[in-house]
C-alpha cells in the first residue's frame, strides 16, 4: 500500500481483512471514525482525505486486534446506548441494542403513571439501564446493584460523566437493599445457559465477563427464579417489574413469575426481530 493512503482505501483494506477473518465489516467504519475523532456525518464526507501515518498505523493495529476477536467496544473503550456514550471494559457486559428496547419499554410503561418512581436495577454492569432511566425520567429515584466491584467502578464513572444521579450499591441481588420496596424493579440478569457458552462468538466468550452472561447449567433461568422468590416482599403492590430474557425463555420465565406472584398479570414482549425479549410483571390491582 502507498504511503498516502486515503480513507476509502483504508476502509477497503480493512473490510476485506475483516471479512477474511469472519468479522463484521462495519467494525472498520467504527474504528476509523473513532481514530479520526469525527461524527458520522463528517466521516462520510472524508472518504477522499489522506490519513496521517499515526492514524493509519493505529487503525491497522485495531483492525488486526478485532480480527483476533477483541470486541470493537473494548478497542475504542465505549458503546452508545440510548444515544449516550457509555464506557465499557472487560469487567462489564457491552450494552446491547435489545436492552435499549427494554429501557424504551420501561419508559413508555411508566410515562402516564407515578412521576417520581423508585427504581431498582439488579446487576447493573456498565450502568446503562439505571443511568438511562435516571436521565430519561428525571424525577425517578434510581438505585443500582451489582455483585462486581469492578463493574461498579465502570458504572459510577458513566453516571458521573453523564450527569446522572443513580445510587450504586455492591452486593448480590437484593442483599444491599434488604427491607426496601420499589415501584419498579428492572434487570438484565445473566441468562445464557452454560451449555451454550462454547457456541458463542469469540468476541463474547473470550472477552466479556462470564459473570454477566451465564445463567446456569441448563436453561439459564436461575436468576429469574431467585429474583421472583423475593418479588412478593420487594415490589410494591402497585409496582411493575421488567426483565430482559433470552429468545427462547419467554414461557419459562413467565411461568416462574406467575408461580411466585399469583395475583399479578405477566406478559412476554418481543423485540424488533420478533424474538421474545421482555417479561413484564404488572401491579396487583390491575
Ligand atoms: N444478550 C446477551 C447476549 O446474547 C446476553 C445478556 C445476558 O445474559 N443478560 O450476548
XYZ file of C-alpha atoms and ligand atoms in Angstrom:
296
model
C 0.000 0.000 0.000
C 1.185 3.509 -0.825
C 2.319 5.917 1.893
C -0.502 8.345 1.117
C -3.451 6.215 2.000
C -6.927 7.674 1.745
C -9.900 6.962 3.993
C -11.744 4.896 1.375
C -8.601 2.856 0.620
C -8.038 2.150 4.312
C -11.660 1.024 4.603
C -11.349 -1.235 1.569
C -8.279 -2.894 3.050
C -9.911 -3.270 6.472
C -13.206 -4.610 5.126
C -11.566 -7.385 3.175
C -9.176 -8.158 6.053
C -12.092 -8.449 8.493
C -14.191 -10.465 6.081
C -11.327 -12.926 5.680
C -11.305 -13.369 9.458
C -15.083 -13.787 9.715
C -15.703 -10.438 11.418
C -18.294 -7.826 10.558
C -17.040 -5.274 8.042
C -18.887 -2.445 9.805
C -16.226 -2.596 12.513
C -13.850 -0.902 10.042
C -16.068 2.202 9.865
C -16.479 2.372 13.639
C -12.732 2.058 14.281
C -11.672 4.586 11.665
C -14.352 7.086 12.699
C -13.006 6.738 16.237
C -9.401 7.406 15.201
C -10.431 10.414 13.122
C -12.381 11.894 16.080
C -15.358 12.844 13.914
C -19.129 12.332 13.854
C -20.759 10.018 11.314
C -21.859 12.870 9.054
C -18.302 14.257 8.849
C -16.868 10.778 8.479
C -18.890 10.149 5.327
C -17.566 13.401 3.834
C -13.949 12.475 4.467
C -13.654 9.469 2.199
C -11.016 11.054 -0.041
C -8.962 12.561 2.794
C -5.426 11.295 3.269
C -4.774 9.589 6.615
C -1.891 10.711 8.794
C 0.687 7.943 9.314
C -0.222 7.808 13.031
C -3.921 7.267 12.334
C -3.219 4.692 9.624
C -0.960 2.761 11.979
C -3.371 2.886 14.938
C -6.246 1.852 12.660
C -4.367 -1.153 11.262
C -3.454 -2.249 14.760
C -7.090 -2.132 15.897
C -8.407 -3.888 12.791
C -5.917 -6.706 13.374
C -6.839 -6.900 17.079
C -10.542 -7.086 16.211
C -9.842 -9.809 13.650
C -8.395 -11.814 16.580
C -11.664 -11.411 18.472
C -11.228 -8.340 20.672
C -14.581 -6.511 20.638
C -14.544 -3.150 18.870
C -16.027 -1.582 22.008
C -13.012 -2.713 24.049
C -10.656 -1.191 21.478
C -12.390 2.182 21.436
C -13.491 1.990 25.094
C -17.199 2.740 24.689
C -20.562 1.799 23.225
C -23.535 4.024 22.506
C -26.729 3.178 24.406
C -29.951 5.130 24.004
C -27.977 7.911 22.312
C -25.401 8.268 25.055
C -21.810 7.140 25.235
C -21.083 4.510 27.925
C -17.556 3.492 28.861
C -17.047 -0.264 28.871
C -14.297 -2.676 29.873
C -13.934 -6.425 30.037
C -15.493 -6.269 33.514
C -18.966 -5.369 32.213
C -21.317 -6.634 29.560
C -21.211 -4.403 26.488
C -24.679 -2.797 26.317
C -26.789 -4.394 23.562
C -29.479 -2.876 21.324
C -32.008 -5.394 22.723
C -31.546 -3.764 26.115
C -32.357 -0.361 24.591
C -35.712 -1.897 23.737
C -36.156 -2.963 27.367
C -35.407 0.585 28.536
C -37.732 2.133 25.953
C -40.469 -0.213 27.093
C -39.969 0.708 30.764
C -40.089 4.437 29.959
C -43.216 4.045 27.860
C -44.968 1.948 30.518
C -44.219 4.497 33.236
C -44.947 7.679 31.309
C -48.569 8.016 32.386
C -48.077 6.779 35.954
C -46.260 7.720 39.153
C -43.966 10.529 38.052
C -41.341 10.053 40.737
C -40.975 6.283 40.957
C -38.351 4.455 42.961
C -36.495 2.170 40.563
C -34.122 -0.710 41.346
C -31.783 -2.133 38.679
C -30.369 -5.540 39.625
C -26.977 -6.455 38.100
C -26.331 -3.053 36.595
C -22.966 -3.763 34.915
C -21.966 -0.626 32.993
C -24.992 1.130 34.493
C -26.607 1.555 31.065
C -30.157 0.706 32.191
C -30.111 2.577 35.510
C -28.377 5.704 34.183
C -30.603 5.919 31.115
C -33.752 5.582 33.238
C -32.470 8.230 35.657
C -31.785 10.655 32.802
C -34.982 9.942 30.865
C -37.247 10.046 33.956
C -35.645 12.942 35.846
C -37.904 12.654 38.896
C -37.175 8.945 39.360
C -35.036 7.811 42.258
C -32.840 5.103 40.806
C -30.741 2.622 42.741
C -28.478 0.072 41.042
C -26.826 -3.028 42.469
C -24.025 -5.234 41.202
C -22.050 -8.020 42.822
C -18.896 -6.943 40.993
C -16.980 -4.034 42.450
C -15.039 -3.677 39.188
C -18.309 -3.323 37.274
C -19.464 -0.649 39.725
C -16.328 1.412 39.050
C -17.300 1.493 35.373
C -20.943 2.300 36.209
C -20.030 5.121 38.581
C -17.693 6.659 36.012
C -20.537 6.563 33.465
C -23.003 8.015 35.979
C -20.718 10.921 36.847
C -19.701 11.725 33.274
C -23.300 11.627 32.036
C -24.548 13.740 34.952
C -26.972 11.159 36.358
C -27.826 10.668 39.998
C -28.034 6.918 40.483
C -27.161 5.369 43.853
C -24.843 2.378 43.376
C -24.542 -0.430 45.911
C -22.372 -3.526 45.889
C -23.819 -6.940 46.677
C -25.814 -9.931 45.485
C -29.252 -9.041 44.036
C -31.486 -7.660 46.847
C -28.898 -8.088 49.635
C -27.728 -4.427 49.738
C -31.324 -3.085 49.775
C -32.813 -5.533 52.269
C -36.238 -4.477 53.588
C -36.946 -1.894 50.843
C -39.924 -1.942 48.456
C -39.826 -0.479 44.949
C -42.222 0.978 42.382
C -40.162 -0.528 39.592
C -37.689 -3.393 39.502
C -35.714 -3.979 36.329
C -32.977 -6.458 35.456
C -30.981 -7.853 32.581
C -29.523 -10.776 34.536
C -27.084 -13.361 33.187
C -29.299 -15.726 31.177
C -27.164 -17.768 28.812
C -27.241 -21.492 29.636
C -23.732 -22.736 30.397
C -24.104 -25.493 27.837
C -24.449 -22.831 25.101
C -21.297 -20.978 26.140
C -18.963 -22.755 23.728
C -21.161 -21.779 20.772
C -20.854 -18.051 21.476
C -18.664 -15.876 19.295
C -15.029 -15.492 20.390
C -15.621 -11.757 20.875
C -18.162 -12.663 23.572
C -16.856 -15.826 25.225
C -13.183 -14.795 25.396
C -13.656 -11.119 26.172
C -16.905 -10.435 28.009
C -17.422 -11.409 31.659
C -18.987 -14.864 32.121
C -20.316 -13.490 35.429
C -22.623 -11.187 33.455
C -23.702 -13.779 30.903
C -24.070 -17.305 32.266
C -27.372 -18.058 33.975
C -26.928 -21.680 34.975
C -26.014 -25.054 33.550
C -29.295 -25.989 31.939
C -31.943 -23.396 30.969
C -30.198 -20.217 32.102
C -33.178 -19.071 34.199
C -31.858 -19.409 37.755
C -31.554 -15.629 38.294
C -35.213 -15.103 37.390
C -36.124 -17.737 39.959
C -34.009 -16.105 42.636
C -35.454 -12.675 41.871
C -39.059 -13.924 41.618
C -38.818 -15.527 45.040
C -38.059 -12.089 46.536
C -40.516 -10.019 44.473
C -43.501 -10.535 46.803
C -41.614 -8.599 49.506
C -39.620 -6.154 47.347
C -42.120 -4.993 44.713
C -44.902 -2.640 45.859
C -48.466 -3.872 45.222
C -48.767 -1.082 42.643
C -45.300 -1.772 41.244
C -44.036 -3.106 37.925
C -41.088 -5.387 37.102
C -39.327 -5.722 33.752
C -36.784 -8.347 32.765
C -34.714 -8.914 29.682
C -34.789 -12.600 28.730
C -33.219 -14.915 26.149
C -35.135 -15.504 22.898
C -36.325 -18.953 23.996
C -37.097 -18.224 27.654
C -40.460 -16.419 27.385
C -42.761 -19.219 28.524
C -40.393 -20.430 31.219
C -39.771 -17.012 32.815
C -43.474 -16.070 32.582
C -44.379 -19.236 34.453
C -41.693 -18.620 37.107
C -43.120 -15.130 37.730
C -46.734 -16.368 37.836
C -45.819 -19.059 40.301
C -44.377 -16.556 42.773
C -46.828 -13.708 42.028
C -50.225 -15.356 41.529
C -52.177 -12.063 41.840
C -50.344 -10.321 39.017
C -50.619 -10.345 35.261
C -47.358 -11.324 33.490
C -46.705 -10.777 29.772
C -43.938 -11.574 27.303
C -42.969 -8.945 24.699
C -40.990 -9.451 21.528
C -38.032 -7.404 20.280
C -37.839 -5.812 16.817
C -36.548 -9.107 15.445
C -39.733 -10.844 16.584
C -37.984 -12.729 19.387
C -39.206 -12.995 22.983
C -37.126 -10.407 24.842
C -39.005 -8.821 27.753
C -41.083 -10.223 30.584
C -43.302 -7.656 32.301
C -44.935 -8.091 35.704
C -47.964 -5.808 36.368
C -49.354 -4.328 39.592
C -51.590 -6.457 41.797
C -54.567 -4.160 41.355
C -54.738 -4.423 37.568
N -27.980 -10.544 25.121
C -26.728 -11.018 25.618
C -26.065 -11.908 24.587
O -26.740 -12.589 23.868
C -26.895 -11.758 26.917
C -27.218 -10.833 28.029
C -27.423 -11.529 29.324
O -27.021 -12.668 29.595
N -28.083 -10.849 30.143
O -24.857 -11.912 24.454
